[in-house]
XYZ file of C-alpha atoms in Angstrom:
677
model
C 4.822 -10.729 57.428
C 6.994 -9.210 60.175
C 10.037 -9.101 57.935
C 8.026 -7.455 55.150
C 6.773 -4.887 57.607
C 10.302 -4.123 58.806
C 11.471 -3.657 55.189
C 8.690 -1.179 54.638
C 9.508 0.579 57.910
C 13.274 0.729 57.327
C 13.445 4.289 55.993
C 11.498 5.580 58.969
C 13.644 3.618 61.391
C 16.864 5.020 59.963
C 15.482 8.535 60.057
C 14.498 8.269 63.735
C 17.899 6.795 64.616
C 19.729 9.706 63.084
C 17.571 12.214 64.907
C 18.065 10.543 68.276
C 21.789 9.761 67.915
C 24.292 10.813 70.568
C 26.954 13.450 70.045
C 29.633 10.747 69.690
C 27.637 9.112 66.974
C 27.285 12.489 65.281
C 31.096 12.887 65.305
C 31.434 9.509 63.651
C 28.959 10.601 61.015
C 30.874 13.824 60.418
C 34.128 11.880 60.165
C 32.500 9.578 57.655
C 31.297 12.590 55.661
C 34.838 14.033 55.734
C 36.301 10.842 54.347
C 33.669 10.760 51.617
C 34.379 14.386 50.769
C 38.116 13.652 50.501
C 37.372 10.747 48.235
C 35.110 12.924 46.076
C 37.797 15.589 45.771
C 40.324 12.936 44.755
C 37.948 11.624 42.107
C 37.323 15.136 40.805
C 41.051 15.814 40.633
C 41.635 12.557 38.746
C 38.750 13.317 36.387
C 40.156 16.781 35.784
C 43.586 15.350 35.011
C 42.003 12.800 32.672
C 39.979 15.564 31.042
C 43.156 17.524 30.458
C 44.664 14.547 28.701
C 41.726 14.298 26.302
C 42.760 15.065 22.792
C 41.648 18.094 20.844
C 40.004 15.726 18.400
C 37.637 14.374 21.084
C 36.586 17.876 22.093
C 36.033 18.910 18.506
C 33.944 15.815 17.856
C 31.689 16.567 20.827
C 31.292 20.194 19.771
C 30.492 19.156 16.213
C 27.971 16.618 17.449
C 26.193 19.193 19.588
C 26.161 21.725 16.737
C 24.788 19.248 14.219
C 22.215 17.855 16.642
C 21.032 21.336 17.601
C 20.798 22.385 13.964
C 18.724 19.398 12.893
C 16.593 19.628 16.035
C 15.724 23.239 15.242
C 14.864 22.312 11.673
C 12.746 19.433 12.966
C 10.861 21.635 15.406
C 10.252 24.309 12.786
C 9.134 22.047 9.961
C 7.633 19.148 11.837
C 6.324 19.637 15.325
C 4.336 22.817 14.722
C 2.329 21.455 11.790
C 1.728 18.186 13.645
C 0.530 19.945 16.778
C -1.789 22.296 14.937
C -3.434 19.519 12.938
C -4.043 17.206 15.860
C -5.123 19.819 18.390
C -7.950 21.042 16.160
C -9.715 17.856 15.015
C -12.972 19.704 14.370
C -11.272 21.550 11.500
C -10.495 18.316 9.649
C -12.737 18.216 6.577
C -13.812 14.546 6.703
C -16.108 14.969 9.716
C -17.894 17.913 8.119
C -18.191 16.214 4.737
C -19.489 13.036 6.345
C -22.254 15.046 8.048
C -23.124 16.354 4.602
C -23.586 12.762 3.427
C -20.296 12.290 1.577
C -18.959 8.727 1.492
C -16.067 7.068 -0.289
C -16.916 5.495 -3.638
C -13.710 5.010 -5.609
C -10.752 3.000 -4.310
C -7.693 5.142 -3.560
C -4.045 4.333 -4.255
C -1.348 6.491 -2.645
C 2.103 6.721 -4.260
C 4.866 8.109 -1.983
C 7.907 10.171 -2.924
C 11.412 10.332 -1.458
C 10.582 11.799 1.949
C 7.383 9.775 2.250
C 8.688 6.322 1.279
C 10.144 4.213 4.105
C 13.048 1.766 3.636
C 14.027 -1.140 5.913
C 17.038 -3.469 6.163
C 16.794 -7.149 5.175
C 20.487 -7.976 4.843
C 23.515 -5.979 5.875
C 27.138 -5.792 6.932
C 28.364 -6.540 10.502
C 28.108 -2.849 11.436
C 24.316 -3.132 11.002
C 23.829 -5.923 13.550
C 20.490 -5.569 15.305
C 18.876 -3.605 12.482
C 17.132 -6.465 10.682
C 13.795 -5.123 9.382
C 14.460 -1.834 11.132
C 13.870 1.471 9.372
C 16.867 3.060 7.700
C 14.734 5.761 6.063
C 11.508 7.322 7.291
C 9.478 6.670 10.421
C 12.367 7.082 12.848
C 15.037 5.537 10.631
C 16.993 8.776 10.684
C 18.027 8.007 14.280
C 20.505 5.546 12.804
C 22.289 8.525 11.276
C 23.333 9.735 14.733
C 24.224 6.286 16.048
C 26.318 4.957 13.137
C 26.400 7.474 10.277
C 28.929 5.783 7.972
C 27.218 2.413 8.351
C 23.854 4.047 7.645
C 25.169 5.689 4.476
C 26.826 2.476 3.307
C 23.557 0.577 3.537
C 21.599 3.261 1.698
C 24.063 3.169 -1.196
C 23.433 1.272 -4.416
C 25.970 -0.365 -6.698
C 27.747 2.365 -8.659
C 27.674 0.393 -11.935
C 24.424 -1.583 -11.888
C 22.241 0.798 -9.875
C 20.987 -2.231 -7.913
C 21.942 -3.865 -4.599
C 25.613 -3.852 -3.618
C 27.017 -7.242 -2.498
C 25.805 -8.307 0.926
C 23.212 -5.542 1.344
C 19.460 -5.661 0.800
C 17.312 -2.634 1.668
C 13.640 -2.829 0.706
C 10.591 -0.529 0.824
C 8.353 -0.768 3.875
C 5.018 -2.164 2.663
C 1.568 -0.862 3.482
C 0.219 2.361 4.913
C 2.486 2.026 7.932
C 5.488 2.575 5.692
C 4.614 6.187 4.884
C 2.460 7.566 7.718
C 5.360 9.466 9.241
C 8.807 10.387 7.938
C 10.069 10.956 11.515
C 8.477 10.632 14.959
C 5.819 13.322 15.212
C 6.216 14.461 11.598
C 3.155 13.354 9.679
C 3.253 12.657 5.963
C 0.277 10.569 4.765
C -1.203 10.041 8.236
C -3.603 12.992 8.195
C -4.971 12.158 4.752
C -5.386 8.487 5.683
C -7.321 9.404 8.839
C -9.647 11.619 6.832
C -10.204 8.907 4.247
C -10.993 6.446 7.037
C -13.708 8.767 8.368
C -15.646 8.500 5.098
C -15.393 4.718 4.880
C -11.930 3.792 3.625
C -9.998 0.786 4.904
C -7.679 -1.957 3.654
C -9.936 -3.192 0.859
C -10.230 0.191 -0.850
C -7.092 2.055 0.272
C -3.542 1.064 -0.676
C -0.021 2.492 -0.385
C 2.072 1.632 -3.461
C 5.476 1.247 -1.805
C 8.580 1.168 -4.007
C 12.300 1.759 -3.580
C 12.636 5.403 -4.585
C 16.439 5.108 -4.926
C 16.180 2.897 -8.013
C 15.472 3.940 -11.564
C 11.764 3.437 -12.196
C 12.254 0.484 -14.538
C 14.630 -1.169 -12.059
C 11.878 -1.212 -9.425
C 10.241 -3.725 -11.747
C 13.454 -5.604 -12.543
C 14.384 -6.117 -8.888
C 11.095 -6.035 -6.966
C 8.315 -6.393 -9.574
C 6.897 -3.205 -8.053
C 5.115 -2.085 -11.234
C 3.516 -5.500 -11.718
C 2.341 -5.548 -8.115
C 0.841 -2.068 -8.537
C -0.994 -3.166 -11.690
C -2.384 -6.259 -9.964
C -3.444 -4.272 -6.900
C -5.335 -1.701 -8.959
C -7.104 -4.462 -10.890
C -8.031 -6.242 -7.639
C -9.354 -3.060 -6.005
C -11.329 -2.273 -9.135
C -13.063 -5.678 -9.100
C -13.471 -5.899 -5.304
C -15.249 -2.540 -5.157
C -17.933 -3.104 -7.747
C -15.884 -2.126 -10.805
C -15.335 1.364 -9.470
C -12.385 3.129 -11.061
C -9.405 3.988 -8.885
C -8.278 7.460 -7.768
C -4.481 7.641 -7.647
C -2.762 10.191 -5.379
C 1.008 10.448 -6.018
C 3.300 12.873 -4.197
C 6.541 14.504 -5.412
C 8.764 11.885 -7.102
C 5.809 9.508 -6.961
C 4.253 11.701 -9.662
C 7.048 10.893 -12.133
C 6.988 7.265 -11.017
C 3.286 6.905 -11.759
C 3.706 8.721 -15.070
C 6.208 5.986 -15.953
C 3.636 3.403 -14.841
C 0.967 4.808 -17.181
C 3.144 4.032 -20.191
C 4.553 0.796 -18.753
C 1.128 -0.721 -18.110
C 0.064 -0.233 -21.746
C 3.297 -1.528 -23.297
C 3.544 -5.194 -24.337
C 5.922 -7.481 -22.423
C 8.772 -7.961 -21.775
C 9.402 -4.215 -21.439
C 5.882 -3.355 -20.268
C 2.980 -4.742 -18.283
C 0.829 -5.857 -21.222
C -2.366 -4.164 -20.077
C -3.201 -2.823 -23.521
C -4.212 0.621 -24.740
C -7.534 0.650 -22.872
C -6.253 -0.365 -19.437
C -6.044 3.152 -17.972
C -9.432 4.159 -19.346
C -10.989 1.111 -17.690
C -9.292 1.268 -14.291
C -8.405 4.893 -13.417
C -10.875 7.697 -12.649
C -8.450 10.464 -11.718
C -4.833 11.194 -10.810
C -4.475 13.848 -8.107
C -0.798 14.815 -8.243
C 0.495 16.518 -5.066
C 3.593 18.709 -5.368
C 4.324 17.346 -8.858
C 7.839 17.735 -10.237
C 6.787 16.990 -13.817
C 9.585 19.050 -15.373
C 12.203 18.492 -12.670
C 13.715 20.764 -10.037
C 16.874 22.918 -10.196
C 17.905 21.801 -6.709
C 18.655 18.360 -8.184
C 21.503 20.027 -10.103
C 23.045 21.582 -6.994
C 22.739 18.277 -5.136
C 24.686 16.445 -7.827
C 27.237 19.230 -8.289
C 28.070 19.964 -4.646
C 25.654 17.981 -2.411
C 24.053 21.293 -1.446
C 20.774 23.115 -1.308
C 20.018 26.405 0.369
C 19.806 24.836 3.855
C 23.226 23.186 3.595
C 24.704 26.360 2.126
C 23.319 28.418 5.028
C 24.768 25.973 7.553
C 28.180 26.145 5.891
C 28.021 29.922 6.153
C 27.051 29.795 9.848
C 29.664 27.183 10.797
C 32.485 27.433 8.244
C 34.617 24.335 7.906
C 32.458 22.007 10.013
C 31.004 19.977 7.135
C 34.309 20.052 5.236
C 36.645 19.538 8.174
C 39.570 17.260 7.443
C 40.789 17.460 11.066
C 37.611 15.870 12.333
C 37.542 13.324 9.526
C 33.894 14.254 9.053
C 33.664 15.298 5.397
C 29.885 14.949 5.568
C 29.193 16.401 2.137
C 31.663 14.060 0.436
C 29.970 11.074 2.060
C 26.510 12.328 1.111
C 27.628 12.968 -2.477
C 29.224 9.550 -2.777
C 25.982 7.877 -1.654
C 23.447 10.061 -3.496
C 25.294 9.646 -6.775
C 24.424 5.943 -6.621
C 20.697 6.791 -6.555
C 19.450 6.774 -10.144
C 16.219 8.438 -9.091
C 18.035 11.735 -8.444
C 18.614 12.155 -12.185
C 14.868 11.744 -12.813
C 14.462 15.089 -11.011
C 16.812 16.977 -13.331
C 15.189 19.840 -15.305
C 13.387 18.585 -18.413
C 12.783 20.481 -21.634
C 16.083 22.329 -21.797
C 16.171 26.022 -22.644
C 12.708 25.893 -24.246
C 11.164 25.371 -20.791
C 13.700 26.759 -18.340
C 15.114 29.656 -20.348
C 18.409 30.537 -21.973
C 21.174 32.958 -21.065
C 18.967 36.053 -21.476
C 15.383 34.820 -21.188
C 13.205 32.741 -18.892
C 9.450 32.224 -18.445
C 9.611 33.928 -15.030
C 10.927 37.236 -16.393
C 9.452 40.167 -14.426
C 8.768 37.891 -11.481
C 8.280 39.690 -8.146
C 10.377 38.319 -5.277
C 8.862 40.285 -2.402
C 6.712 37.338 -1.346
C 5.469 39.022 1.788
C 3.740 41.737 -0.241
C 3.100 39.903 -3.496
C -0.443 40.424 -4.723
C -1.918 37.217 -6.079
C -4.805 37.050 -8.474
C -7.324 34.281 -8.717
C -8.873 33.009 -11.914
C -12.344 31.611 -12.199
C -12.748 28.319 -14.064
C -13.833 30.217 -17.170
C -10.708 32.416 -17.315
C -8.235 31.279 -19.950
C -5.785 34.157 -20.142
C -4.259 36.816 -17.959
C -5.018 40.432 -18.688
C -1.611 41.751 -19.768
C -2.050 45.192 -18.257
C -2.920 43.690 -14.889
C -0.015 41.270 -15.136
C 2.436 44.130 -15.574
C 1.125 45.813 -12.447
C 1.362 42.673 -10.364
C 4.625 41.266 -11.718
C 6.945 44.217 -12.144
C 10.563 44.271 -11.037
C 13.352 46.725 -11.839
C 16.035 44.238 -12.882
C 14.680 40.985 -14.383
C 16.430 37.892 -13.068
C 18.149 35.670 -15.619
C 16.738 32.421 -14.250
C 17.815 30.506 -17.357
C 21.365 30.439 -15.976
C 20.770 27.640 -13.508
C 24.436 27.529 -12.484
C 26.585 30.692 -12.560
C 30.141 31.029 -11.290
C 30.283 34.502 -9.780
C 27.521 37.067 -9.449
C 28.575 38.812 -12.667
C 27.909 35.625 -14.638
C 24.349 35.593 -13.317
C 23.470 39.153 -14.367
C 25.615 40.261 -17.334
C 24.280 40.022 -20.870
C 25.387 36.859 -22.630
C 27.467 38.911 -25.109
C 29.715 39.911 -22.199
C 30.388 36.338 -21.074
C 32.889 33.785 -22.401
C 31.662 31.586 -25.242
C 32.321 28.017 -26.344
C 31.881 26.617 -22.824
C 30.545 23.376 -24.290
C 33.649 22.838 -26.447
C 35.924 23.401 -23.461
C 34.098 20.771 -21.410
C 34.210 18.195 -24.194
C 37.903 18.831 -24.726
C 38.659 18.406 -21.027
C 36.603 15.224 -20.932
C 38.927 13.634 -23.485
C 41.984 14.348 -21.331
C 40.479 13.297 -17.987
C 42.943 12.044 -15.392
C 41.684 8.714 -14.072
C 44.644 8.089 -11.783
C 43.901 9.781 -8.504
C 46.847 11.027 -6.508
C 44.690 11.038 -3.381
C 44.535 7.293 -2.937
C 40.992 5.967 -2.650
C 38.699 8.587 -4.184
C 35.748 9.721 -2.096
C 34.073 11.304 -5.092
C 34.701 11.508 -8.804
C 36.171 14.952 -8.281
C 39.358 13.255 -7.105
C 39.807 11.905 -10.620
C 39.759 15.386 -12.130
C 42.857 17.464 -12.670
C 43.119 20.773 -10.838
C 43.306 22.493 -14.203
C 39.974 21.051 -15.292
C 38.333 22.068 -12.029
C 39.616 25.624 -12.412
C 38.386 25.932 -16.014
C 34.877 24.694 -15.243
C 34.486 26.960 -12.237
C 36.201 30.001 -13.695
C 34.476 33.317 -13.029
C 31.898 34.492 -15.575
C 30.909 30.962 -16.606
C 27.193 30.144 -16.698
C 25.279 26.965 -17.547
C 21.673 26.616 -18.737
C 19.295 23.646 -18.553
C 20.899 22.402 -21.783
C 24.618 22.935 -21.159
C 24.533 21.818 -17.526
C 24.112 18.213 -18.695
C 27.516 18.437 -20.355
C 28.860 19.874 -17.110
C 27.462 16.962 -15.098
C 28.643 14.367 -17.610
C 32.136 15.620 -16.917
C 32.040 15.967 -13.124
C 29.886 12.836 -12.530
C 30.568 10.539 -15.513
C 29.791 7.234 -13.779
C 26.429 8.442 -12.550
C 25.424 10.064 -15.828
C 26.554 7.117 -17.976
C 24.463 4.775 -15.842
C 21.357 6.909 -15.422
C 21.012 8.303 -18.928
C 20.167 4.777 -20.014
C 17.066 5.088 -17.791
C 16.005 8.736 -18.111
C 15.724 11.385 -20.818
C 15.227 15.132 -20.400
C 14.519 16.494 -23.861
C 11.466 17.367 -25.967
C 10.178 14.895 -28.547
C 10.044 16.049 -32.150
C 7.808 13.174 -33.251
C 6.084 11.139 -30.558
C 5.146 8.481 -33.121
C 8.813 7.640 -33.562
C 9.291 4.035 -32.326
C 12.264 5.080 -30.199
C 9.852 6.687 -27.709
C 8.530 3.221 -26.859
C 11.653 2.797 -24.712
C 11.251 3.126 -20.936
C 13.867 5.896 -20.639
C 11.289 8.367 -22.047
C 8.264 7.313 -19.977
C 8.727 9.628 -16.973
C 9.259 12.739 -19.120
C 5.878 14.310 -19.999
C 7.516 16.048 -22.979
C 8.560 12.735 -24.530
C 5.500 10.550 -23.996
C 1.782 10.531 -24.767
C -0.861 10.301 -22.086
C -2.993 7.141 -22.373
C -6.128 6.988 -24.502
C -8.492 7.674 -21.597
C -10.713 10.678 -22.392
C -12.811 10.263 -19.221
C -9.818 10.245 -16.894
C -8.862 13.462 -15.085
C -5.454 14.802 -14.059
C -4.928 17.355 -11.279
C -1.797 19.398 -10.648
C -2.164 20.246 -6.945
C 0.616 22.246 -5.302
C 1.478 25.136 -3.002
C 2.474 28.623 -4.135
C 3.803 31.772 -2.543
C 6.922 30.261 -0.937
C 10.435 31.230 -2.125
C 11.731 28.223 -4.052
C 15.243 27.521 -5.341
C 15.512 28.304 -9.053
C 19.189 29.007 -9.845
C 22.515 29.314 -8.047
C 25.665 31.402 -7.838
C 28.718 29.203 -7.270
C 32.357 29.708 -6.428
C 35.456 27.563 -6.196
C 35.909 26.077 -2.734
C 38.682 27.730 -0.703
C 40.548 24.439 -0.310
C 42.019 22.553 -3.258
C 43.204 19.591 -1.220
C 42.385 15.996 -2.113
C 38.997 14.555 -1.173
C 37.206 17.889 -1.291
C 34.217 19.036 -3.297
C 35.755 21.840 -5.365
C 32.571 23.882 -5.849
C 30.104 25.404 -3.408
C 27.243 27.896 -3.356
C 28.584 31.381 -2.714
C 26.534 32.436 0.305
C 28.281 35.832 0.410
C 26.370 36.943 -2.696
C 23.156 38.861 -2.054
C 20.944 41.094 -4.121
C 19.419 44.420 -3.235
C 16.483 44.808 -0.873
C 13.521 42.638 -1.945
C 15.748 40.923 -4.480
C 15.315 37.366 -5.751
C 18.956 36.687 -4.820
C 19.760 35.696 -1.255
C 22.906 33.940 -0.038
C 23.858 32.723 -3.489
C 20.416 31.363 -4.415
C 17.901 32.926 -6.800
C 14.338 32.234 -5.688
C 11.118 31.982 -7.669
C 7.536 31.108 -6.777
C 6.784 27.569 -5.678
C 6.209 25.268 -2.718
C 9.739 25.526 -1.265
C 11.003 22.547 -3.294
C 9.295 22.588 -6.714
C 8.968 25.812 -8.760
C 5.524 26.661 -10.099
C 6.873 26.226 -13.623
C 7.574 22.526 -13.078
C 4.450 21.785 -11.051
C 1.859 23.566 -13.166
C 2.951 23.896 -16.801
C 1.699 20.540 -18.079
C -1.813 21.011 -16.654
C -1.890 24.690 -17.625
C -0.681 24.255 -21.207
C 1.218 21.086 -22.158
C -1.801 18.795 -21.647
C -4.558 21.416 -21.910
C -7.120 20.236 -24.444
C -6.056 17.924 -27.263
C -2.320 18.283 -27.733
C 0.292 15.922 -29.133
C 1.138 15.060 -25.515
C -2.555 14.487 -24.678
C -4.174 13.179 -27.881
C -7.354 11.905 -26.200
C -8.081 15.248 -24.531
C -7.934 14.160 -20.882
C -9.245 16.999 -18.689
C -6.531 18.655 -16.617
C -6.935 21.032 -13.689
C -4.531 23.368 -11.896
C -5.324 23.433 -8.177
C -3.061 25.832 -6.299
C -3.022 26.393 -2.553
C -1.866 29.809 -1.439
C 0.711 30.249 1.284
C 0.040 32.856 3.941
C 2.534 34.343 6.408
C 3.166 32.272 9.552
C 0.886 29.436 8.462
C 1.550 25.795 9.210
C -0.175 22.457 9.606
C -3.745 22.605 8.309
C -2.966 25.681 6.182
C 0.635 25.045 5.171
C 1.411 24.715 1.471
C 5.067 23.674 1.720
C 6.098 20.650 -0.321
C 5.636 18.058 2.455
C 3.501 19.971 4.955
C 0.811 20.368 2.297
C -0.104 16.731 2.967
C -1.986 18.039 6.004
C -3.583 21.030 4.241
C -7.348 20.910 4.819
C -8.207 22.438 1.432
C -6.149 19.819 -0.424
C -7.569 17.001 1.688
C -11.108 18.163 0.967
C -10.402 18.176 -2.764
C -9.092 14.604 -2.600
C -12.054 13.406 -0.528
C -14.561 14.917 -2.956
C -12.834 13.382 -5.978
C -12.708 9.999 -4.215
C -16.424 10.374 -3.500
C -17.157 10.786 -7.197
C -16.901 14.527 -7.885
C -15.395 15.786 -11.143
C -12.913 18.606 -11.553
C -15.628 21.028 -12.569
C -17.746 20.080 -9.557
C -14.963 20.945 -7.107
C -14.418 24.340 -8.746
C -12.239 23.729 -11.830
C -8.952 25.617 -11.965
C -7.882 27.490 -8.848
C -4.881 29.660 -9.713
C -3.044 32.195 -7.578
C 0.362 32.188 -9.259
C 1.640 33.463 -12.594
C 1.606 30.026 -14.220
C -0.637 31.015 -17.131
C 1.522 33.965 -18.144
C 4.658 31.848 -17.796
C 3.082 29.156 -19.957
C 2.249 31.669 -22.660
C 5.881 32.724 -22.808
C 7.068 29.165 -23.522
C 7.235 28.471 -27.238
C 6.478 24.752 -27.259
C 4.872 23.054 -30.245
C 1.659 21.420 -29.077
């Protein structure tokens, strides 16, 4: 006990000794301090000399790391933390508590289908560089931290085989099962968590709530080939249906999950071995409603820019702010080349390419969004009641007037002139030039090991494709991509199609490559089922791009990039090389709403049984976030959307929750599309 007491008293004893020390002792202390100070100065001098010997490369790497970390941190804080904080600091605004007090309880089982951002992936087998990561997240829920620790290893393990589209040798990455796999895409950044908590408040739990995890990198049919994901989803829906008193299931897909579940609807009816063998009445028996969140039914233009140059508006802005950082050969970084090399192994990216060609997306001189207003801060929205079927044309002209209509049909333009001049003033026969160059492709790279397929192209071919005054539409851009990314397109076009069916009764449309394209497949024979297109509006969304040749023509470089120096006039749709239209920041209104507004409305050849469809739009307001945000991912916490889902899960029909709720110009755009129904 005495020794313990002395140990506790030691600090006080030392302090009293110092205070009561003699002057000689004080001199010894000062001498000791002097020696220590000399030693410290010597260490500082040695550290300074060592610092001077550090290479320029080390300094540049640290600077680049700080820049990149700061950039992504700012993006994270802007897009993630604010919505999360708002939602969780105001629990009384969450709709489930109020609806529960009104007597609302869950009736129908709910199946959630994640998209790219919302679907977690974990490591089951890897290379030596991934030691310690067994069953750790590589994507979603904190998995992005691996990007900072070992970026090249992280990218290698997220890659698929460039020929099979399946696992590369020695690597197995699998979807994270259950609700835990998609609650958060990063620490503090909710995805499905808010909706799941609200569902739990009205009685949902494991027996009547399920997350349909799948590997979003694979083609949709390959999720069945490798993981039996479609079969497991079919079995789970059947089990939930029986375990909950034969109550039909409400399915809630998000983003790419919308196209994935569309594929499932056709797969489950199709006889084996290609399909699930459920028969023509399976959907009518098991599914009450499909509430699609942020649907990309007809694709997104940003998928084109990602394949062409691994860019979107955010990457293009960063390149403009810090020129040369992402493309630096001195640092050996070449981030975009690495990202392109990996993403071109993901078959799912091609599923997001624009569907319907020029009929849907417009040609060189026409697009459905003609006369679109780009001053989003002052745009006057109109709202239609459920009984409204058309837009008053005189009112539409007042709301949607603009001096110089944007030629959105030119999804890729090289040079600003190519994006605005009449087609008669632009070069012709672009398609023939591309096909001719494809025949004379140089497959012997002079750069050694090619980082991307661009290294297999001759400089002459690159110059011709990206020559000024060239423009590509939703039809001709496929020929462009077949030339610049032949391996990817050859592999993926066996799994996906992007056209419009002439005759849906043609037996060829029984093939799985057509099942995720709503313009090349029929909805199931389920007249009592309902389909909702639920998405945000009022946010500038990427629609087309102005490109230029990259300044450097050295080996291992992406030869094309968005021309961020190109801007339009005040309140123009063109900003930093990107033309914007209405949407939810990722998916244009045209892609999200057209099928519910027109393509499936009533009995059409795409919807022969007359399934009821509803457009449910959620309007963006300035400086909103969290519970009111309508951005593509943030909308998952939007209280209006959550209330709609809860009411449908509790048994309400589309008419009972208010029918169509439209703020955008989707009806007028739909009228302008000449599609045979």
